[in-house]
Amino acid sequence: MNGVIWNKMQETFVPISSVPVYAMLQQERLKQSRELETHNFQLQNLTLTAFEEKHYLQFYDNNTKVTGICGDVWTLLAQVLNFTLQPVKSNFNSLGLTKTTQEFLRKYNMSYQVGLLDTISNNETDAIPKLEAFSNHLTDLQFTMPLWLSSHRLFFRYDGIYDSMWVTKAFSWKVWFIIFTTLLLLTVCSFWSQILLTRIRDKHKSTTFNEHIFYNFGMLCNQSYIPDALNGRSRILETSLGLFCSILSMAYGAVLFIYMTKRILEPPFDDVDSLVNNTKHYKIVSLNGSVAEMIFKIMPFGAYAAARKTGRFVSASTVDEMHILACSTQRDVYVLYLPEEEYYARKQLMCDLTVTGTKHAIQSYIASGLSRKFKYTRSINLGILKLIETGLLNLLRHDWLQQETDNNIIKVTKIEAIRMDQILVMIGVLCSGVVAALVVLIIEKVVYACTLKRL
C-alpha cells in the first residue's frame, strides 16, 4: 500500500503505511498475496491434459506419467510445490481455436476443429503443458511464466544446384592478384638475370620479355618445357619459380574436388513477401492454433493476406501432417512455417529440408496454460522461476531439443559421380583456348603467305 496522508499532528505528509490502521491492512494484504505465491498444495490433485508431442510431452506407464521437456517441467513442479500431478491424455491432437475465433467462424458458417483450448476454457482441466503465448488466448486461459522464446523459420525441400563457376572461386581475387603479381616479379627478375649473365659471358640475348612471360605462365599451368633460348637465367630464380608453381598447383588441386562437388543453396525466396510475390508453386503450411496461423488469418493486408486470399496458405492439424506435405514430390512445393527448435526436435528421416528466412521474422513465447479459475498461478510461476534460476530448464532444453538438433546435423554424404554441368566452365576454357590457337594459326599463315608474295 503506497502513497502519503496528511498528518494533523505533524502538519505534514507522511507515508500511509506509518498509520497503524493502514499498516495492519497492508500487512494483511501482503500476507494474502504471499500465501498465493508460497501455497502448499498438500498433495492436492492437479490435472494436466495434453496430447503426445515428440520430445515435448510423451505418456508412459499406462498414461499415468509424462516425460519430455514439458512433461519433466511439470513433474519437477509437482515435487517442488508438493502437488499430485494427474496427466490426462486428450482425444484431441491440436490446441484448436479460441472461443472468439469459433464464434467468428460460426457467424460465416465456416468449419473449425475443437481442441485443448475448449477443454481448458470449459474448466475441464487445470493446465495444458505447452502453447504459444498469444493475446487472443487470454479469453480462454491464463499463461504461466514463459518457458523460452521461439523463432519461426521457413523450411522447404530444396536439393540445391552445383556451382558451375567453381574454377574462379577456388581462390579469392586477392589471392589471384598476389599470384600474378608474384609471377610478374619473378619474370622481371629472370629477364634481367639473363641480360646480366649474357653480358658477362659476352653472349647476345635473343629473347624478349614477352617470351619470358609466356613460358613462365606455362610453368604456372604445369607446363615445364623451357626452350634453349631462355637458358642462362639465374638458377636461384629458376628454382624459386619452380617451387612457386609446384606449391600453387598443389594448393589448387587440394580444393579442386571440394569445389567441383560443392552444392550451392540459392533459395528462390527469403521471406513470406518474396515467396508470395516471386514464386508460383510454393505454398505455406502452418500448424492449427499456432501464432503463425492466426497471423495469416487475421492480417487484413500484405503478403500474409495475399497468401490467404490466393489459396497459398494451408493449415495442418499435426506436425506429422506438415512433414508429409513438405516431403511430397507434388508439383506444388509446401513450405513449413514453424518454430525452429520444433522442427529440429521432430525432424523425420523421410527427407531433408532447407531453412531460410530471417530468424526473428515471428517470435513467440512458449508457456503453459492454466484455467482461469485456477487461483495459484503465482505459485506455479514461482516454481518455474526456481527451475530457471537453478538452470534445470536450460538443462532440459539441451537434453530434449538441442541434443536432437546436434544429431540431425550429422548427415551421411552420398558420393555422386561428376556430371557434365559441373565441368562446363573447364570445357569452355579449353574450347576457347583451341579457338584462340586456331585463330593465331590462321593469322600466322596469312602473314607468312603475304610475306612470301612480297619476296
Coordinates of C-alpha atoms in Angstrom, one line a residue:
M1 CA 0.0 0.0 0.0
N2 CA 1.8 3.1 -1.3
G3 CA 1.0 6.8 -1.0
V4 CA 1.0 9.6 1.6
I5 CA -1.5 11.0 4.0
W6 CA -1.8 14.4 5.8
N7 CA -0.8 14.2 9.5
K8 CA -2.6 16.9 11.5
M9 CA -0.2 16.5 14.5
Q10 CA 2.9 16.9 12.4
E11 CA 1.3 19.2 9.9
T12 CA 3.0 17.4 7.0
F13 CA 2.5 14.4 4.6
V14 CA 3.6 11.1 6.0
P15 CA 3.7 7.6 4.3
I16 CA 0.3 6.0 4.6
S17 CA 2.0 2.8 5.9
S18 CA 3.1 4.7 9.0
V19 CA -0.6 4.9 10.2
P20 CA -1.2 1.8 12.3
V21 CA -4.6 1.0 10.8
Y22 CA -3.3 1.2 7.3
A23 CA -0.2 -0.7 8.2
M24 CA -2.3 -3.6 9.5
L25 CA -4.3 -3.6 6.3
Q26 CA -1.1 -3.6 4.3
Q27 CA 0.4 -6.5 6.3
E28 CA -2.8 -8.5 5.8
R29 CA -2.8 -7.8 2.1
L30 CA 0.9 -8.9 1.8
K31 CA 0.1 -12.0 3.8
Q32 CA -2.7 -13.0 1.4
S33 CA -0.5 -12.3 -1.6
R34 CA 2.3 -14.3 -0.1
E35 CA 0.1 -17.2 0.6
L36 CA -0.8 -17.3 -3.1
E37 CA 2.9 -17.3 -4.0
T38 CA 4.0 -19.9 -1.5
H39 CA 0.9 -22.1 -1.4
N40 CA 1.4 -25.6 -0.1
F41 CA -0.8 -27.8 -2.3
Q42 CA -0.5 -30.6 0.3
L43 CA -0.6 -33.3 -2.4
Q44 CA -3.7 -31.8 -3.9
N45 CA -4.5 -33.2 -7.4
L46 CA -3.7 -31.0 -10.4
T47 CA -5.0 -32.2 -13.8
L48 CA -2.7 -31.8 -16.8
T49 CA -4.4 -32.5 -20.1
A50 CA -2.3 -32.9 -23.3
F51 CA -1.8 -34.9 -26.4
E52 CA 1.6 -36.5 -27.3
E53 CA 4.3 -34.5 -29.0
K54 CA 7.7 -36.0 -29.6
H55 CA 10.3 -34.6 -27.3
Y56 CA 7.8 -32.2 -25.8
L57 CA 5.4 -34.4 -23.9
Q58 CA 5.1 -38.2 -24.1
F59 CA 3.0 -40.6 -21.9
Y60 CA 4.2 -43.8 -20.4
D61 CA 3.3 -46.3 -17.6
N62 CA -0.3 -46.7 -18.9
N63 CA -0.6 -42.9 -19.4
T64 CA -0.2 -42.2 -15.7
K65 CA 3.2 -40.4 -16.1
V66 CA 4.6 -37.9 -18.6
T67 CA 8.1 -37.2 -19.9
G68 CA 9.6 -34.8 -22.5
I69 CA 10.7 -31.3 -21.8
C70 CA 7.2 -30.1 -20.8
G71 CA 6.4 -33.3 -19.0
D72 CA 9.6 -33.1 -17.0
V73 CA 8.9 -29.5 -16.1
W74 CA 5.5 -30.3 -14.6
T75 CA 6.9 -33.4 -12.9
L76 CA 9.6 -31.1 -11.2
L77 CA 6.9 -28.5 -10.4
A78 CA 4.9 -31.3 -8.6
Q79 CA 7.9 -32.1 -6.5
V80 CA 8.8 -28.5 -5.7
L81 CA 5.2 -27.3 -4.9
N82 CA 4.0 -30.6 -3.3
F83 CA 1.0 -31.4 -5.6
T84 CA 0.0 -34.6 -7.2
L85 CA 0.2 -34.4 -11.0
Q86 CA -2.6 -36.3 -12.8
P87 CA -1.8 -36.5 -16.5
V88 CA -4.8 -37.0 -18.9
K89 CA -4.3 -38.0 -22.5
S90 CA -6.6 -35.9 -24.6
N91 CA -8.6 -37.2 -27.6
F92 CA -7.7 -34.1 -29.5
N93 CA -4.4 -33.8 -31.4
S94 CA -4.2 -30.0 -31.5
L95 CA -4.9 -26.9 -29.5
G96 CA -7.9 -25.9 -31.6
L97 CA -9.3 -22.3 -31.8
T98 CA -10.3 -19.8 -29.1
K99 CA -14.0 -19.1 -28.3
T100 CA -13.8 -15.8 -30.1
T101 CA -12.5 -17.3 -33.3
Q102 CA -15.0 -20.1 -33.2
E103 CA -17.9 -17.5 -32.9
F104 CA -16.5 -15.6 -35.8
L105 CA -16.3 -18.8 -38.0
R106 CA -19.8 -19.9 -37.0
K107 CA -21.0 -16.5 -38.0
Y108 CA -19.9 -17.1 -41.6
N109 CA -20.8 -20.8 -41.5
M110 CA -17.2 -21.9 -41.6
S111 CA -16.0 -25.2 -40.1
Y112 CA -13.4 -25.5 -37.4
Q113 CA -11.7 -28.1 -35.3
V114 CA -12.0 -28.2 -31.5
G115 CA -9.0 -28.9 -29.3
L116 CA -7.4 -28.4 -25.9
L117 CA -8.5 -24.7 -25.7
D118 CA -12.1 -25.9 -25.5
T119 CA -11.1 -28.3 -22.7
I120 CA -9.4 -25.6 -20.6
S121 CA -11.9 -22.9 -21.3
N122 CA -14.7 -25.2 -20.1
N123 CA -12.7 -25.8 -16.9
E124 CA -12.4 -29.5 -17.6
T125 CA -8.7 -29.4 -16.7
D126 CA -6.3 -27.3 -14.6
A127 CA -3.5 -26.9 -17.1
I128 CA -2.2 -27.7 -20.5
P129 CA 1.6 -28.1 -20.8
K130 CA 2.6 -26.1 -23.9
L131 CA 1.2 -23.4 -26.2
E132 CA 2.4 -20.1 -27.8
A133 CA 1.6 -17.1 -25.7
F134 CA -0.8 -15.2 -28.0
S135 CA -3.0 -12.5 -26.6
N136 CA -6.2 -14.0 -28.1
H137 CA -5.8 -17.0 -25.8
L138 CA -6.3 -14.8 -22.7
T139 CA -10.1 -15.1 -23.2
D140 CA -9.9 -18.8 -22.5
L141 CA -7.0 -19.3 -20.1
Q142 CA -4.1 -17.6 -18.3
F143 CA -0.5 -18.1 -19.1
T144 CA 2.3 -19.1 -16.8
M145 CA 5.7 -17.5 -16.8
P146 CA 7.3 -18.0 -20.3
L147 CA 9.5 -21.1 -20.6
W148 CA 11.5 -20.0 -23.6
L149 CA 11.4 -17.7 -26.7
S150 CA 10.8 -19.3 -30.1
S151 CA 11.6 -18.0 -33.6
H152 CA 9.7 -19.1 -36.6
R153 CA 11.5 -20.0 -39.8
L154 CA 10.7 -21.3 -43.3
F155 CA 11.6 -24.9 -44.1
F156 CA 11.2 -26.5 -47.6
R157 CA 12.6 -29.2 -49.7
Y158 CA 15.5 -27.9 -51.9
D159 CA 18.4 -30.0 -53.2
G160 CA 20.5 -27.1 -54.4
I161 CA 22.5 -26.7 -57.5
Y162 CA 26.1 -27.3 -58.4
D163 CA 28.3 -24.2 -58.6
S164 CA 29.4 -24.1 -62.3
M165 CA 31.8 -21.2 -61.6
W166 CA 33.9 -23.1 -59.1
V167 CA 37.0 -22.6 -61.3
T168 CA 37.0 -18.9 -60.5
K169 CA 36.1 -19.3 -56.8
A170 CA 38.8 -21.7 -55.8
F171 CA 40.9 -18.7 -54.9
S172 CA 39.7 -15.2 -54.0
W173 CA 40.5 -12.3 -56.2
K174 CA 43.1 -11.1 -53.7
V175 CA 44.9 -14.4 -53.9
W176 CA 44.8 -14.3 -57.7
F177 CA 46.2 -10.8 -57.6
I178 CA 49.1 -11.9 -55.4
I179 CA 49.8 -14.9 -57.6
F180 CA 50.0 -13.0 -60.8
T181 CA 52.0 -10.2 -59.1
T182 CA 54.5 -12.7 -57.8
L183 CA 54.7 -14.3 -61.2
L184 CA 55.3 -10.9 -62.9
L185 CA 58.1 -10.1 -60.3
L186 CA 59.8 -13.4 -60.9
T187 CA 59.6 -12.9 -64.6
V188 CA 61.1 -9.5 -64.4
C189 CA 63.9 -10.8 -62.2
S190 CA 64.6 -13.8 -64.5
F191 CA 64.6 -11.5 -67.6
W192 CA 67.2 -9.1 -66.1
S193 CA 69.2 -12.0 -64.7
Q194 CA 69.5 -13.4 -68.3
I195 CA 70.5 -10.0 -69.6
L196 CA 73.3 -9.6 -67.0
L197 CA 74.6 -13.1 -67.3
T198 CA 74.7 -13.0 -71.1
R199 CA 76.6 -9.7 -71.0
I200 CA 79.1 -11.1 -68.5
R201 CA 79.6 -14.1 -70.8
D202 CA 79.8 -11.8 -73.9
K203 CA 76.8 -13.5 -75.5
H204 CA 74.0 -11.9 -77.4
K205 CA 70.5 -12.1 -75.8
S206 CA 67.9 -13.3 -78.4
T207 CA 64.8 -13.4 -76.2
T208 CA 62.2 -10.8 -75.4
F209 CA 60.3 -10.0 -72.2
N210 CA 57.1 -11.3 -73.7
E211 CA 58.7 -14.7 -74.2
H212 CA 59.7 -14.8 -70.6
I213 CA 56.1 -14.0 -69.5
F214 CA 54.7 -16.7 -71.9
Y215 CA 57.0 -19.5 -70.8
N216 CA 56.7 -18.6 -67.1
F217 CA 53.0 -18.7 -67.4
G218 CA 53.3 -22.1 -69.0
M219 CA 55.2 -23.3 -65.9
L220 CA 52.4 -21.8 -63.8
C221 CA 50.0 -24.0 -65.8
N222 CA 52.2 -27.1 -65.1
Q223 CA 53.9 -27.0 -68.5
S224 CA 57.6 -27.4 -67.6
Y225 CA 59.1 -27.1 -71.1
I226 CA 61.7 -24.3 -71.3
P227 CA 63.3 -23.6 -74.7
D228 CA 67.1 -23.3 -75.1
A229 CA 66.8 -19.6 -75.9
L230 CA 65.8 -19.0 -72.2
N231 CA 68.9 -20.7 -70.9
G232 CA 71.3 -18.5 -68.9
R233 CA 68.8 -17.3 -66.3
S234 CA 69.7 -17.4 -62.6
R235 CA 69.4 -20.9 -61.2
I236 CA 68.1 -19.5 -57.9
L237 CA 65.3 -17.7 -59.7
E238 CA 64.6 -20.9 -61.8
T239 CA 64.3 -22.9 -58.6
S240 CA 62.1 -20.3 -56.9
L241 CA 59.8 -20.1 -59.9
G242 CA 59.6 -23.9 -60.0
L243 CA 58.8 -24.2 -56.3
F244 CA 56.2 -21.4 -56.6
C245 CA 54.4 -23.1 -59.4
S246 CA 54.5 -26.5 -57.7
I247 CA 53.1 -25.2 -54.4
L248 CA 50.4 -23.3 -56.3
S249 CA 49.5 -26.4 -58.3
M250 CA 49.2 -28.5 -55.0
A251 CA 47.1 -25.8 -53.4
Y252 CA 44.7 -25.5 -56.4
G253 CA 44.4 -29.3 -56.6
A254 CA 43.6 -29.5 -52.8
V255 CA 40.4 -27.5 -53.3
L256 CA 39.6 -28.7 -56.8
F257 CA 37.4 -31.7 -55.9
I258 CA 35.8 -29.9 -53.0
Y259 CA 34.6 -27.0 -55.2
M260 CA 33.7 -29.3 -58.1
T261 CA 31.3 -31.4 -56.0
K262 CA 30.0 -28.5 -53.9
R263 CA 26.3 -27.6 -54.0
I264 CA 25.2 -24.1 -53.5
L265 CA 21.9 -23.1 -51.9
E266 CA 20.2 -20.2 -53.5
P267 CA 16.6 -20.3 -52.2
P268 CA 14.0 -18.8 -54.6
F269 CA 12.7 -16.7 -51.6
D270 CA 13.9 -15.2 -48.4
D271 CA 10.7 -14.5 -46.5
V272 CA 6.9 -14.6 -46.9
D273 CA 6.9 -11.5 -49.1
S274 CA 9.3 -12.8 -51.7
L275 CA 7.6 -16.2 -51.6
V276 CA 4.2 -14.7 -52.4
N277 CA 5.5 -12.2 -55.0
N278 CA 8.3 -14.0 -56.7
T279 CA 7.2 -17.7 -56.8
K280 CA 4.1 -19.5 -58.1
H281 CA 4.3 -23.2 -56.9
Y282 CA 5.2 -22.7 -53.3
K283 CA 2.5 -23.0 -50.5
I284 CA 2.9 -22.2 -46.8
V285 CA 1.9 -24.8 -44.2
S286 CA 1.3 -23.9 -40.6
L287 CA 0.0 -25.7 -37.5
N288 CA -3.6 -25.3 -36.3
G289 CA -3.8 -22.9 -33.4
S290 CA -0.3 -21.5 -33.8
V291 CA 0.7 -17.9 -33.8
A292 CA 1.7 -18.2 -37.4
E293 CA -1.8 -19.5 -38.4
M294 CA -3.5 -16.7 -36.5
I295 CA -1.3 -14.1 -38.2
F296 CA -2.2 -15.5 -41.7
K297 CA -5.9 -15.5 -40.8
I298 CA -6.2 -12.1 -39.2
M299 CA -3.8 -9.9 -41.3
P300 CA -6.0 -7.7 -43.5
F301 CA -3.3 -6.7 -46.0
G302 CA 0.3 -7.5 -47.0
A303 CA 1.9 -10.8 -48.0
Y304 CA 0.1 -12.8 -45.3
A305 CA -3.3 -11.7 -46.5
A306 CA -2.2 -12.3 -50.2
A307 CA -1.2 -15.9 -49.4
R308 CA -4.5 -16.5 -47.7
K309 CA -6.6 -15.0 -50.5
T310 CA -4.7 -16.8 -53.3
G311 CA -5.1 -20.2 -51.6
R312 CA -1.3 -20.5 -50.9
F313 CA -1.7 -20.9 -47.2
V314 CA -2.7 -24.3 -45.7
S315 CA -3.1 -25.3 -42.1
A316 CA -2.4 -28.8 -40.8
S317 CA -3.7 -30.4 -37.7
T318 CA -0.4 -32.1 -36.7
V319 CA 3.3 -31.6 -37.3
D320 CA 3.5 -35.1 -38.9
E321 CA 1.0 -34.0 -41.5
M322 CA 3.1 -30.9 -42.2
H323 CA 6.2 -33.1 -42.7
I324 CA 4.3 -35.4 -45.1
L325 CA 3.3 -32.4 -47.2
A326 CA 6.8 -30.8 -47.2
C327 CA 8.4 -34.1 -48.3
S328 CA 5.9 -34.9 -51.0
T329 CA 7.0 -34.7 -54.7
Q330 CA 4.0 -32.9 -56.0
R331 CA 4.0 -30.0 -58.4
D332 CA 3.3 -27.6 -55.6
V333 CA 6.1 -27.3 -53.0
Y334 CA 4.9 -27.0 -49.4
V335 CA 6.9 -24.8 -47.1
L336 CA 6.8 -25.3 -43.3
Y337 CA 6.3 -22.2 -41.2
L338 CA 7.0 -23.2 -37.6
P339 CA 9.4 -22.6 -34.7
E340 CA 13.0 -23.6 -35.5
E341 CA 13.6 -25.8 -32.4
E342 CA 10.2 -27.5 -33.0
Y343 CA 11.3 -28.6 -36.5
Y344 CA 14.6 -30.0 -35.3
A345 CA 13.0 -31.8 -32.4
R346 CA 10.6 -33.6 -34.6
K347 CA 12.7 -33.9 -37.7
Q348 CA 11.8 -37.1 -39.7
L349 CA 14.2 -39.1 -41.8
M350 CA 12.0 -39.2 -44.9
C351 CA 13.7 -36.1 -46.4
D352 CA 16.0 -33.2 -45.5
L353 CA 14.6 -29.7 -45.5
T354 CA 16.4 -26.4 -46.1
V355 CA 15.9 -23.4 -43.7
T356 CA 15.6 -19.9 -45.0
G357 CA 14.3 -16.6 -43.8
T358 CA 15.3 -14.2 -41.1
K359 CA 15.5 -15.8 -37.6
H360 CA 13.4 -13.0 -36.0
A361 CA 10.6 -12.8 -38.5
I362 CA 8.0 -14.0 -36.0
Q363 CA 8.9 -14.6 -32.4
S364 CA 6.6 -16.0 -29.7
Y365 CA 6.9 -17.1 -26.1
I366 CA 6.3 -20.7 -25.2
A367 CA 4.4 -21.1 -21.9
S368 CA 2.0 -23.4 -20.2
G369 CA -1.7 -22.6 -19.9
L370 CA -3.8 -22.6 -16.7
S371 CA -7.5 -22.5 -16.2
R372 CA -8.9 -19.0 -15.5
K373 CA -10.4 -20.3 -12.2
F374 CA -7.0 -21.6 -11.0
K375 CA -6.0 -19.3 -8.1
Y376 CA -2.4 -20.3 -7.5
T377 CA -0.9 -19.1 -10.8
R378 CA 1.8 -17.1 -8.9
S379 CA 2.8 -20.3 -7.1
I380 CA 3.3 -22.1 -10.4
N381 CA 5.3 -19.0 -11.7
L382 CA 7.5 -19.1 -8.6
G383 CA 8.2 -22.7 -9.2
I384 CA 9.1 -22.1 -12.9
L385 CA 11.3 -19.2 -11.8
K386 CA 13.2 -21.6 -9.5
L387 CA 13.7 -24.0 -12.4
I388 CA 15.1 -21.2 -14.5
E389 CA 17.4 -19.8 -11.8
T390 CA 18.9 -23.2 -11.0
G391 CA 19.5 -24.0 -14.7
L392 CA 17.2 -27.0 -14.7
L393 CA 15.1 -25.6 -17.5
N394 CA 18.1 -25.0 -19.7
L395 CA 19.4 -28.5 -19.0
L396 CA 16.0 -30.0 -20.0
R397 CA 16.0 -27.9 -23.2
H398 CA 19.5 -29.2 -24.1
D399 CA 18.6 -32.8 -23.3
W400 CA 15.4 -32.9 -25.3
L401 CA 15.8 -30.3 -28.0
Q402 CA 19.5 -29.3 -28.5
Q403 CA 20.8 -32.8 -28.5
E404 CA 18.3 -33.8 -31.2
T405 CA 19.4 -30.8 -33.2
D406 CA 23.0 -31.8 -33.0
N407 CA 22.1 -35.4 -34.0
N408 CA 20.3 -34.1 -37.1
I409 CA 23.3 -32.1 -38.2
I410 CA 25.3 -35.3 -38.7
K411 CA 24.5 -36.5 -42.2
V412 CA 25.8 -39.3 -44.3
T413 CA 27.1 -37.7 -47.5
K414 CA 26.5 -39.8 -50.6
I415 CA 29.3 -39.8 -53.1
E416 CA 28.0 -38.9 -56.6
A417 CA 29.7 -39.1 -60.0
I418 CA 30.8 -35.8 -61.5
R419 CA 28.3 -34.6 -64.0
M420 CA 28.7 -32.6 -67.2
D421 CA 27.3 -29.4 -65.8
Q422 CA 30.0 -29.4 -63.1
I423 CA 32.8 -29.1 -65.7
L424 CA 31.2 -26.9 -68.3
V425 CA 33.4 -23.9 -67.4
M426 CA 36.5 -26.0 -67.7
I427 CA 35.4 -27.4 -71.1
G428 CA 34.6 -23.8 -72.1
V429 CA 38.0 -22.6 -71.2
L430 CA 39.6 -25.5 -73.2
C431 CA 37.4 -24.8 -76.2
S432 CA 38.2 -21.1 -76.0
G433 CA 41.9 -21.9 -76.0
V434 CA 41.6 -24.2 -79.0
V435 CA 39.6 -21.5 -80.9
A436 CA 42.2 -18.9 -80.0
A437 CA 45.0 -21.2 -81.1
L438 CA 43.3 -21.8 -84.5
V439 CA 42.8 -18.0 -85.0
V440 CA 46.5 -17.4 -84.2
L441 CA 47.5 -20.2 -86.6
I442 CA 45.3 -18.7 -89.4
I443 CA 46.8 -15.2 -88.8
E444 CA 50.3 -16.6 -88.9
K445 CA 49.6 -18.5 -92.2
V446 CA 48.1 -15.4 -93.8
V447 CA 51.1 -13.3 -92.7
Y448 CA 53.5 -15.9 -93.9
A449 CA 51.8 -16.2 -97.3
C450 CA 51.8 -12.4 -97.7
T451 CA 55.5 -12.3 -96.9
L452 CA 56.3 -14.9 -99.5
K453 CA 54.5 -13.0 -102.2
R454 CA 56.4 -9.8 -101.4
L455 CA 59.7 -11.7 -101.8

